mmCIF file of C-alpha atoms and ligand atoms in Angstrom:
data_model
loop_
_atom_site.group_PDB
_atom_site.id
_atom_site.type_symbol
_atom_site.label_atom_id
_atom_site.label_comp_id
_atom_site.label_asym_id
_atom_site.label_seq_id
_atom_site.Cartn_x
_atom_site.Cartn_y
_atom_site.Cartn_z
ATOM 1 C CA UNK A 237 4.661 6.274 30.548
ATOM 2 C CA UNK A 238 7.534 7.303 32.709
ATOM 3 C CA UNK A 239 10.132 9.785 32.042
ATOM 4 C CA UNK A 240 12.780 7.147 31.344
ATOM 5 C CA UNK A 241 10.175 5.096 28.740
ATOM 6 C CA UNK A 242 9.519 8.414 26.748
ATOM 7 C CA UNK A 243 13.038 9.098 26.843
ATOM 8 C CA UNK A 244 13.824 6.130 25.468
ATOM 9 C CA UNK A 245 10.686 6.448 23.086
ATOM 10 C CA UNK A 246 11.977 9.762 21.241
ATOM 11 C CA UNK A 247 15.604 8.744 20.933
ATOM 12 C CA UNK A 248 16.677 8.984 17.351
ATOM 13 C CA UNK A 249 16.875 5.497 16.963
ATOM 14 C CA UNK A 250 17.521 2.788 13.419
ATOM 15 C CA UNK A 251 15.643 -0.264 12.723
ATOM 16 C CA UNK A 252 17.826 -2.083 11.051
ATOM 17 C CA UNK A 253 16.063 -5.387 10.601
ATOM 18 C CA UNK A 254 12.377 -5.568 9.949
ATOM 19 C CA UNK A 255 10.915 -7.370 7.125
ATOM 20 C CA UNK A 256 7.480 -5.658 5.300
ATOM 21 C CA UNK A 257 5.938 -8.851 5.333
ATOM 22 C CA UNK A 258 6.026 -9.131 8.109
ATOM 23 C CA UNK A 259 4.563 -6.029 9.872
ATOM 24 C CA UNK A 260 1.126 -6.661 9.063
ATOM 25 C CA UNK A 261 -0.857 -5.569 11.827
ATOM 26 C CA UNK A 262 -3.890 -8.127 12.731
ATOM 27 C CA UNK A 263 -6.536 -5.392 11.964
ATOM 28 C CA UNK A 264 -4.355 -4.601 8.837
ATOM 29 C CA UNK A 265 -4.255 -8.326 7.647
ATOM 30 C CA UNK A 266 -8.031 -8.911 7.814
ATOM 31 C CA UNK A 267 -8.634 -5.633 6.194
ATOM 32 C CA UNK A 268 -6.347 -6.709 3.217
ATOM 33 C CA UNK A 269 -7.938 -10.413 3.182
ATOM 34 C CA UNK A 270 -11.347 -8.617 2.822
ATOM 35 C CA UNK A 271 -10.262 -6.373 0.027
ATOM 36 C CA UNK A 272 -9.022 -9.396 -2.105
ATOM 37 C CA UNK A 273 -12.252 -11.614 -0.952
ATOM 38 C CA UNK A 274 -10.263 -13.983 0.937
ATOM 39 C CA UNK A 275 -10.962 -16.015 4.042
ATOM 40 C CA UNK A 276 -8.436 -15.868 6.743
ATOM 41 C CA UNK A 277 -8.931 -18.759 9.583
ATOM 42 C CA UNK A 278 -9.466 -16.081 12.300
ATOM 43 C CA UNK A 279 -12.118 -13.561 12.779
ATOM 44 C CA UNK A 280 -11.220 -10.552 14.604
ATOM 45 C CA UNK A 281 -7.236 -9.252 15.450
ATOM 46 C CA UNK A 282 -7.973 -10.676 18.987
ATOM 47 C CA UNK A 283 -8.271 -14.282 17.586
ATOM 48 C CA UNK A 284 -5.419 -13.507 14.807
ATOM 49 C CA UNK A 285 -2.608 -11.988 17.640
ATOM 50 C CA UNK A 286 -4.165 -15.127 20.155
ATOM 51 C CA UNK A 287 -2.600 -17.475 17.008
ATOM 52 C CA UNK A 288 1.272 -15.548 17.448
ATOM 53 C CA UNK A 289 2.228 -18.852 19.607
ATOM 54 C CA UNK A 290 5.454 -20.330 17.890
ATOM 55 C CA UNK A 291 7.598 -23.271 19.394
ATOM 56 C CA UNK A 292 10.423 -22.252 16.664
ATOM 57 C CA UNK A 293 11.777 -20.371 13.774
ATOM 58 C CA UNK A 294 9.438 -22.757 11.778
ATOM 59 C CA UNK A 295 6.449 -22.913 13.719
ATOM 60 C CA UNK A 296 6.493 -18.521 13.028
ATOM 61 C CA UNK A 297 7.609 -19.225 9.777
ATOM 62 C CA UNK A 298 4.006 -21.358 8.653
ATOM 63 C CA UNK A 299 1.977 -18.561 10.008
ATOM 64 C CA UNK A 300 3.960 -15.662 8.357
ATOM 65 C CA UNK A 301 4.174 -17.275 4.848
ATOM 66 C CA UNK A 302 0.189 -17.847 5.281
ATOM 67 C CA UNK A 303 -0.261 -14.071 6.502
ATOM 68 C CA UNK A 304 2.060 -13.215 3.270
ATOM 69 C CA UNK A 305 -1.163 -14.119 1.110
ATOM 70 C CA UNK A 306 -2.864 -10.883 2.120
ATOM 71 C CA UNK A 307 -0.389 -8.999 0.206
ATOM 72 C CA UNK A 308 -1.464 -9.398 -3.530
ATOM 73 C CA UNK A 309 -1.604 -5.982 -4.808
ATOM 74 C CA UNK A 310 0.400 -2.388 -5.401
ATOM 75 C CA UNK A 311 -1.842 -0.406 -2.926
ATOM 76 C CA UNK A 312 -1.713 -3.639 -0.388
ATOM 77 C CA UNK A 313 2.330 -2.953 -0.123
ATOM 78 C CA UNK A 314 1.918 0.569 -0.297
ATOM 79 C CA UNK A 315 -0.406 0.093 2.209
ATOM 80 C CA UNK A 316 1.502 -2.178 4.906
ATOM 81 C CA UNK A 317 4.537 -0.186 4.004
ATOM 82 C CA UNK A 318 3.278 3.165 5.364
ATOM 83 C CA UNK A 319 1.558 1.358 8.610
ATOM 84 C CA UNK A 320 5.063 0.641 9.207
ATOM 85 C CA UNK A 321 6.513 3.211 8.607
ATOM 86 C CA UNK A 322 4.087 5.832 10.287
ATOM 87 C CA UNK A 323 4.834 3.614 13.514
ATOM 88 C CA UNK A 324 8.597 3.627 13.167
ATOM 89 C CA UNK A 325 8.295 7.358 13.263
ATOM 90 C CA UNK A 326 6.427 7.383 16.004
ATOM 91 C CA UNK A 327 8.421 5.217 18.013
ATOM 92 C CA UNK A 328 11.803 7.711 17.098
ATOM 93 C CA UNK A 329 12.725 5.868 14.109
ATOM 94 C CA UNK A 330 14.945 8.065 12.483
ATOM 95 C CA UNK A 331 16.643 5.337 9.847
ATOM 96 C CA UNK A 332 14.745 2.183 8.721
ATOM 97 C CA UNK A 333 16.036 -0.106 6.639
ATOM 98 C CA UNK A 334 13.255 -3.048 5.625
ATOM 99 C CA UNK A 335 13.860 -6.086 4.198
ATOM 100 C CA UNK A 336 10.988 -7.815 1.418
ATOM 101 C CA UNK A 337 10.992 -11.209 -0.072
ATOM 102 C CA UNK A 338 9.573 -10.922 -3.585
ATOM 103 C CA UNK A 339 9.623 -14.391 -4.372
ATOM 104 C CA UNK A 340 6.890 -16.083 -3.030
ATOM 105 C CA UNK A 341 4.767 -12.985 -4.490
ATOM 106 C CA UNK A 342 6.054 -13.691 -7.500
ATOM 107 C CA UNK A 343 5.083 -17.243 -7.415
ATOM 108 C CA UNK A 344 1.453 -16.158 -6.346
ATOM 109 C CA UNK A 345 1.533 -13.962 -9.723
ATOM 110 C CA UNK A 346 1.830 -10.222 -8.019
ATOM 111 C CA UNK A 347 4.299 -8.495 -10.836
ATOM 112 C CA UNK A 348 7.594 -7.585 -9.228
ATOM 113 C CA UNK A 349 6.468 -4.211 -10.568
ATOM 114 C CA UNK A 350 3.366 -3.361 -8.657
ATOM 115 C CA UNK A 351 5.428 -4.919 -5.401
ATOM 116 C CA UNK A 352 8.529 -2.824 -5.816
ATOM 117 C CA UNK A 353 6.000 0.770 -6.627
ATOM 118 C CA UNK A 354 4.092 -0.034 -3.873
ATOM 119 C CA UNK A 355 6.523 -0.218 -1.545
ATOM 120 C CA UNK A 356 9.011 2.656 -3.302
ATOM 121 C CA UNK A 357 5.705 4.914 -3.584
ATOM 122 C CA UNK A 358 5.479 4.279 0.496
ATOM 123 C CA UNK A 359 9.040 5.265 1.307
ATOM 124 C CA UNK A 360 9.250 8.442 -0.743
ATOM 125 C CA UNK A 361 5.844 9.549 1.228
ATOM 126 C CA UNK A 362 7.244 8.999 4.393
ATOM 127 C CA UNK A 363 10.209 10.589 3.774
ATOM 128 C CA UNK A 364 8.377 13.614 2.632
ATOM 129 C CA UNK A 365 5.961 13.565 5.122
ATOM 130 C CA UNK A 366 8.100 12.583 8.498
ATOM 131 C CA UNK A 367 11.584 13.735 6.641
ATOM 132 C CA UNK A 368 12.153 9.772 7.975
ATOM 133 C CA UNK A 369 15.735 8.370 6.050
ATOM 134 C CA UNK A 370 14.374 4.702 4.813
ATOM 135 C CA UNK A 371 15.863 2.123 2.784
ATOM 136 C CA UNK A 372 15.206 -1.068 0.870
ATOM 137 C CA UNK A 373 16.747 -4.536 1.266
ATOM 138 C CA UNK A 374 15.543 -7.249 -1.098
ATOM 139 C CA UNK A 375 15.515 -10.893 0.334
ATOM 140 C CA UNK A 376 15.959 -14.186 -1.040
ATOM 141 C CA UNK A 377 14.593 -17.180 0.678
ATOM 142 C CA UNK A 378 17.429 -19.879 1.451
ATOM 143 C CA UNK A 379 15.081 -22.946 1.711
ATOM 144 C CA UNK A 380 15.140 -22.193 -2.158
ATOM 145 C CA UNK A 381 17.805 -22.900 -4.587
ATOM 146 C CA UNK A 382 20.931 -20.405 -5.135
ATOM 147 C CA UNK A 383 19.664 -20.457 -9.174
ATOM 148 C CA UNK A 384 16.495 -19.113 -7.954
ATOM 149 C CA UNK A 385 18.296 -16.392 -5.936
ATOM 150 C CA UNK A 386 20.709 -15.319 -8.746
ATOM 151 C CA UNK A 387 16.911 -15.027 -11.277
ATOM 152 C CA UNK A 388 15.974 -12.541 -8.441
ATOM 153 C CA UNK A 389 19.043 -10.956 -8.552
ATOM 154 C CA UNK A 390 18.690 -10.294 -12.017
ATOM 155 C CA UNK A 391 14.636 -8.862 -11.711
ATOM 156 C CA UNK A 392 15.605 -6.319 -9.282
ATOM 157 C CA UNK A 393 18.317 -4.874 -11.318
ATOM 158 C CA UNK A 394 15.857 -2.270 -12.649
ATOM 159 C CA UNK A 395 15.732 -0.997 -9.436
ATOM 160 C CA UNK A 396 18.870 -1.392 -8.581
ATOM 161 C CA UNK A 397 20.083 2.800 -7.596
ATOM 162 C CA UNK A 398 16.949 2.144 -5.033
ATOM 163 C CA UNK A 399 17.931 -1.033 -3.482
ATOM 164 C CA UNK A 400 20.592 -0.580 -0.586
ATOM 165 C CA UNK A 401 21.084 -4.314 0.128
ATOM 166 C CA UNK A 402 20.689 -7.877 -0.764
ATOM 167 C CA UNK A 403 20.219 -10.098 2.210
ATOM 168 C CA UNK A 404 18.779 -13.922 3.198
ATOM 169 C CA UNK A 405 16.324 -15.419 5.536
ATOM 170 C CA UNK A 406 13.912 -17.903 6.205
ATOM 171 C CA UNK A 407 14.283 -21.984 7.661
ATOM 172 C CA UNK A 408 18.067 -21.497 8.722
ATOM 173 C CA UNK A 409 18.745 -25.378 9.632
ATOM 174 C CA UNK A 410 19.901 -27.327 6.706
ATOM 175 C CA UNK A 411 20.528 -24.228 4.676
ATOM 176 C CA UNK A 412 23.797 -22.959 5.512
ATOM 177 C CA UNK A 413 25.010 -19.628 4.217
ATOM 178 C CA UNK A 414 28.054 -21.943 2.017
ATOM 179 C CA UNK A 415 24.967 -22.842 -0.404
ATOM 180 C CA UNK A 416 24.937 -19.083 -1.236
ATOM 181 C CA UNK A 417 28.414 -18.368 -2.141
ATOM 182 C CA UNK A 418 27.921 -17.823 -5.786
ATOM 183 C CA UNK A 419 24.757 -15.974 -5.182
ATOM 184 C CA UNK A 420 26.246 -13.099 -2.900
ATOM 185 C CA UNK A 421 29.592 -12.882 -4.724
ATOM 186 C CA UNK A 422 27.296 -11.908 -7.687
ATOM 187 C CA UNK A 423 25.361 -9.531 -6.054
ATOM 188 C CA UNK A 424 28.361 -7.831 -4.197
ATOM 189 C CA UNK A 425 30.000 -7.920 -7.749
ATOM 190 C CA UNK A 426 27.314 -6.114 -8.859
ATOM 191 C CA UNK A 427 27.890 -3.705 -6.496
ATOM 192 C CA UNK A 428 25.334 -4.428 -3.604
ATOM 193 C CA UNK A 429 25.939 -4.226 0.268
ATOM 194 C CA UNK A 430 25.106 -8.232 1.908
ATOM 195 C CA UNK A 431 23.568 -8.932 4.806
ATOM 196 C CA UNK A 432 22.506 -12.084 6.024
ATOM 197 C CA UNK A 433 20.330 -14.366 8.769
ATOM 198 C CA UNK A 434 22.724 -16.562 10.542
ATOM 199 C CA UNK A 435 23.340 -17.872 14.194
ATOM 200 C CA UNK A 436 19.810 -17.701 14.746
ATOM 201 C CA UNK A 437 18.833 -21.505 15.048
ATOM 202 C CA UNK A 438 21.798 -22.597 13.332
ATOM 203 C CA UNK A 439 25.171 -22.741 15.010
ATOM 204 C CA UNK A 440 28.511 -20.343 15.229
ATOM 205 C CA UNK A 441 29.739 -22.229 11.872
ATOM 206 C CA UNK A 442 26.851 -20.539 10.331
ATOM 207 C CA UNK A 443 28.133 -16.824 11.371
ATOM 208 C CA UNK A 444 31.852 -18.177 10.800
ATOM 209 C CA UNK A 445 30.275 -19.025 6.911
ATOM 210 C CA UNK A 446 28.830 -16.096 6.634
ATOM 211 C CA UNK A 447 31.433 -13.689 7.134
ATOM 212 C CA UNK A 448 34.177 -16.132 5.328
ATOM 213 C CA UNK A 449 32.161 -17.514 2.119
ATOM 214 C CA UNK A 450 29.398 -14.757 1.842
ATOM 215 C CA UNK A 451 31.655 -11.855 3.204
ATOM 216 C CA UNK A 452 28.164 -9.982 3.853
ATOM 217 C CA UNK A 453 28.469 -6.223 5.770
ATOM 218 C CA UNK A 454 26.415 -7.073 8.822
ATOM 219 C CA UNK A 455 25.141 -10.413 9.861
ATOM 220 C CA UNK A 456 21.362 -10.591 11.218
ATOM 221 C CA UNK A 457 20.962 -12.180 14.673
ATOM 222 C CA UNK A 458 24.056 -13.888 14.606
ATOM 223 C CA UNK A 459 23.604 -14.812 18.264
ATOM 224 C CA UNK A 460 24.958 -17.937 18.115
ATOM 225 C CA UNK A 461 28.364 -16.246 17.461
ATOM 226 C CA UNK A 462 29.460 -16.583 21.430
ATOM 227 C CA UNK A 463 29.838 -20.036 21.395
ATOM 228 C CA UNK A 464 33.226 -19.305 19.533
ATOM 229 C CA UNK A 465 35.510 -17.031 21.032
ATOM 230 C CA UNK A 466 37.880 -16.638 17.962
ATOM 231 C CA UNK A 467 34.769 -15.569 15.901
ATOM 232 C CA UNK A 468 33.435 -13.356 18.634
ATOM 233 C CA UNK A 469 37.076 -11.059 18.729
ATOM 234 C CA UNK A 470 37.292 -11.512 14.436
ATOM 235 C CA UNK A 471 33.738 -9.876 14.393
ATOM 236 C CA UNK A 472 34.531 -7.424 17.225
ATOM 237 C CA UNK A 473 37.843 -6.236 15.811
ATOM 238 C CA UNK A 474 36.227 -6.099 12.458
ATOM 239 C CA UNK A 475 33.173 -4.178 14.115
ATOM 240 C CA UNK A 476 30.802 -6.209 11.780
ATOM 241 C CA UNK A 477 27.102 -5.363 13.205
ATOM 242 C CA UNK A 478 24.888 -7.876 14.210
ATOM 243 C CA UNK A 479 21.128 -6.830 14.213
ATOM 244 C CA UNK A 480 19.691 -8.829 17.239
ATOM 245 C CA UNK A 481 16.163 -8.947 17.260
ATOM 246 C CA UNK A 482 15.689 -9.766 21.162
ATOM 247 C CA UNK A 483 11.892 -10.117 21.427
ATOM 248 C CA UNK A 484 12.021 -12.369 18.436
ATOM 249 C CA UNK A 485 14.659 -14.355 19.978
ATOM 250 C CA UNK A 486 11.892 -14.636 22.953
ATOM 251 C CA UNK A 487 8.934 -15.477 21.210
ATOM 252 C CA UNK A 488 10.508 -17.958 19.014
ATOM 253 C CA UNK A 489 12.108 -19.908 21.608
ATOM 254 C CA UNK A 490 15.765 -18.927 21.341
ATOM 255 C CA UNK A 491 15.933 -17.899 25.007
ATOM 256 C CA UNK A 492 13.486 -19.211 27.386
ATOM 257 C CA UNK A 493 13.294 -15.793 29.020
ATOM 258 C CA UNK A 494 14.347 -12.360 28.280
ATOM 259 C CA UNK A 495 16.549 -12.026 31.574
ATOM 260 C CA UNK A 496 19.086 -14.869 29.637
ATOM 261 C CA UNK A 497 18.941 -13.120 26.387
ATOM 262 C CA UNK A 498 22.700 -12.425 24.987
ATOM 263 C CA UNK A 499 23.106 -9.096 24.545
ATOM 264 C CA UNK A 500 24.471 -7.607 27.658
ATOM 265 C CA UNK A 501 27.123 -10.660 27.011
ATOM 266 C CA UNK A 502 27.470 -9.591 23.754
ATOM 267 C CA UNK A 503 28.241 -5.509 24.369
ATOM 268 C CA UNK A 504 30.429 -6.671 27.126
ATOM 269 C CA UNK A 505 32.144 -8.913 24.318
ATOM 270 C CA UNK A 506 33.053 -5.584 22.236
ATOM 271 C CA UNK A 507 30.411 -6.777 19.183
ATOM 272 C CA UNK A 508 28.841 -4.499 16.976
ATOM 273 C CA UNK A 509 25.248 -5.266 18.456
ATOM 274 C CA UNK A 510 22.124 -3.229 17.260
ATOM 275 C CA UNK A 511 18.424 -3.768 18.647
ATOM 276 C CA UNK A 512 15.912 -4.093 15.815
ATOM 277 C CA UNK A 513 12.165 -5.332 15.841
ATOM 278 C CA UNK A 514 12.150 -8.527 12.660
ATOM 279 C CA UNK A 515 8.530 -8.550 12.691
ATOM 280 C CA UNK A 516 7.269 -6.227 15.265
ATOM 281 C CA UNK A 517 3.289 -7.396 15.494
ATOM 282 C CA UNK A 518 4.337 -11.009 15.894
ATOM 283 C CA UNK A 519 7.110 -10.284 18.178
ATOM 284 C CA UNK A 520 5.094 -8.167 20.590
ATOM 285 C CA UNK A 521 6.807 -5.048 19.755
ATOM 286 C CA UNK A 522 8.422 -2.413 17.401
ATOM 287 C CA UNK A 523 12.521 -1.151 18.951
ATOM 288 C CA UNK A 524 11.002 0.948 21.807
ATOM 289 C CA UNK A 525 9.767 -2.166 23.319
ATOM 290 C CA UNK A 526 12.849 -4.487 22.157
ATOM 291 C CA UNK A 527 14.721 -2.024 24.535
ATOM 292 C CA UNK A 528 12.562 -1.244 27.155
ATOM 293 C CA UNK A 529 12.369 -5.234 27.354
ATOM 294 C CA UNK A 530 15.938 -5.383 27.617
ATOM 295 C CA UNK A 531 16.374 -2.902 30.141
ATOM 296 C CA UNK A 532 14.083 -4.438 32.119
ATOM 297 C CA UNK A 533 15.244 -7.896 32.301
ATOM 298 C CA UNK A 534 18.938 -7.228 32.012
ATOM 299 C CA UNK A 535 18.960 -4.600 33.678
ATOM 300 C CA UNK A 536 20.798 -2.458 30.883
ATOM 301 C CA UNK A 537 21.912 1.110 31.997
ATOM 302 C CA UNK A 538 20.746 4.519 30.150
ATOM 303 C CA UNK A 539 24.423 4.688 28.610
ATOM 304 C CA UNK A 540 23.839 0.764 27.738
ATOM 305 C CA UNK A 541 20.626 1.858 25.742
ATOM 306 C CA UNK A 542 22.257 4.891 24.340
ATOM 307 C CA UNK A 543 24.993 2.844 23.122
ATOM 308 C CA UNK A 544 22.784 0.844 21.262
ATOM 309 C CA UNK A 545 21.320 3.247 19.348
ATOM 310 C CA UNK A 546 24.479 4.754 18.198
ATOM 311 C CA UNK A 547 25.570 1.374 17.631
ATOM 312 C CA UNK A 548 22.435 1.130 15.105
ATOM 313 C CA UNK A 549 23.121 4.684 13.561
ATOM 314 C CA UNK A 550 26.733 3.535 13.087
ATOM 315 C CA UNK A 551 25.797 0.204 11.352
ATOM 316 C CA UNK A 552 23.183 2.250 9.150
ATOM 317 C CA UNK A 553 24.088 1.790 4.791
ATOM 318 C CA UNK A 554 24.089 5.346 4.979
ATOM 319 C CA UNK A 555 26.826 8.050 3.796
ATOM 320 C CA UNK A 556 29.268 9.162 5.117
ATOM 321 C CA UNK A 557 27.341 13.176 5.746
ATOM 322 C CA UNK A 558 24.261 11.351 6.441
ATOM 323 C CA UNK A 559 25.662 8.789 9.144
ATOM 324 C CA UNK A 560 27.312 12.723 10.450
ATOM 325 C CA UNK A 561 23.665 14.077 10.590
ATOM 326 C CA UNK A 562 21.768 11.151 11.957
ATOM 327 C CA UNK A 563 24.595 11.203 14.719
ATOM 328 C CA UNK A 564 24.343 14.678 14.956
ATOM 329 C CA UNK A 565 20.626 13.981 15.960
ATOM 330 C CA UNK A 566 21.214 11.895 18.375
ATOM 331 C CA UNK A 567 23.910 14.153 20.148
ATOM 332 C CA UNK A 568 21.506 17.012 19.645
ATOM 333 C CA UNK A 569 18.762 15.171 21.866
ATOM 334 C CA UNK A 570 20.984 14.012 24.707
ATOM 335 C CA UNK A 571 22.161 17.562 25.129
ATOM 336 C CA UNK A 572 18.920 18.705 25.336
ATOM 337 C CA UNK A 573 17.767 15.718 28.106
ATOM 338 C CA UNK A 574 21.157 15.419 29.648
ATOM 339 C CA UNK A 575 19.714 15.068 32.898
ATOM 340 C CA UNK A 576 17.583 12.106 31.957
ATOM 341 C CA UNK A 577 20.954 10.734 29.760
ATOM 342 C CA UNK A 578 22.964 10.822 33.352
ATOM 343 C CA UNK A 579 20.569 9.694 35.873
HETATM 344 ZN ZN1 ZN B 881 14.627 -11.393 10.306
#
């Protein structure tokens, strides 16, 4: 590893975007399979990571929904929470905020219970054990109806003084954010932060929908927000944070190679951009890679890297003394590397 890379590495960093469900490690996923005596259609994690070919959002969608399977038990999302989260704090995580999908555990007949103390359970242990700040977004599938996302809404409100955010993703074609209104007026009535998938696959009107009809906090991806310049200075001037996901974007066919990807264009557009990892085994990486992958092929600066990380503490749902200390971190360590931080 070079100086530079392990700089980079132990920067006090967010991931802002990174669903449970998907962070099963191969090894992890055939372990889990085993434990609840099922049959997965590969082998060995060789043969399972050779399958993480995807044409589209859809194409990685089939094969994540079928890896979902695995997770049937408390101790299995205890168990893929803390994988994550032991490798978020080795890779300088210092916030996470993940995203889960109950419903299509529910449907499979794992109680919303033993999902939400598995996970929970995780979370507390990691943020006793790496003093890691972590956070819990519940998400609702938009290739189902807005009734079934407003019966979600009202299972999780149990939980609700441990849930930071309500949020939406899955097929994004076909299912614009407008089918949601209802559903995320209701949860910010109840007093939830929104985020939301959009300008992924689906156009600018998506984004434009999204911050009009579903007036979310931060909009995931939201890439395709350049192709309209009015939206692009709204969302700027509004400094609404868009979690790009930029090794996603690459394996799922939204750029055809890194070196085209957006987000130099869109830092040089004055957006709110952060770098997060959406499903870091599939992807090919957790945020350290996202930017070293970025610096690489656009050829991003150290103050260009370090801008995206406070960009990601800054977009944090965090206090106000907390958002002070994380920053506080992240000052601390370029102080003590400024030579690396000015080269
Ligand atoms: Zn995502």
């Amino acid at each position: 590893m070079t100086d530079i890379e392990s700089f980079i590495r132990g920067l006090p960093k967010t991931d802002l975007h990174m669903h449970i469900e998907g962070s099963i490690e191969p090894q992890l996923m055939l372990d889990l399979a085993a434990r609840n005596g099922m049959k997965l259609r590969w082998d060995t994690a060789e043969a399972l990571r050779g399958a993480y070919q995807f044409d589209n959002l859809q194409s990685f969608l089939d094969l994540y929904f079928e890896g979902c399977k695995v997770l049937v038990t408390e101790g299995d999302f205890r168990d893929v929470t803390r994988a994550y989260l032991r490798r978020a704090h080795e890779d300088g995580v210092v916030r996470a905020e993940l995203f889960i999908g109950p419903q299509s555990f529910i449907e499979r007949g794992t109680p919303l219970e033993a999902l939400m103390s598995g996970v929970l359970g995780a979370m507390q242990e990691a943020r006793r054990e790496h003093g890691l700040s972590v956070g819990l977004m519940i998400s609702v599938h938009r290739h189902r109806t807005e009734a079934d996302a407003m019966v979600m809404l009202d299972q999780i409100m149990p939980w609700k003084d441990q849930i930071i955010a309500i949020g939406m993703g899955g097929a994004e074609i076909g299912n614009p954010p407008a089918k949601f209104a209802r559903f995320f007026k209701a949860a910010r009535d109840r007093g939830f932060r929104t985020t939301v998938h959009a300008g992924e696959e689906g156009p600018a009107a998506y984004v434009r929908e999204a911050l009009d009809l579903l007036q979310v906090d931060r909009i995931d991806h939201g890439n395709a927000c350049l192709a309209d310049p009015d939206l692009v200075r709204e969302l700027a001037m509004r400094r609404i944070p868009l979690t790009v996901c930029p090794l996603s974007n690459l394996r799922l066919q939204g750029v055809t190679e890194m070196a085209r990807h957006p987000l130099k264009t869109m830092m040089a557009q004055g957006l709110h951009v952060t770098v997060n990892s959406d499903d870091p085994p599939y992807f090919g990486g957790y945020v350290t890679e996202n930017l070293l992958a970025c610096r690489d092929a656009l050829d991003l600066s150290l103050q260009e890297i370090v801008r995206l990380v406070r960009n990601g503490l800054e977009a944090a749902f965090v206090t106000t003394e907390e958002r002070e200390m994380l920053l506080g971190q992240l000052d601390d360590y370029l102080a003590r590397h400024a030579g690396a931080s000015m080269s």
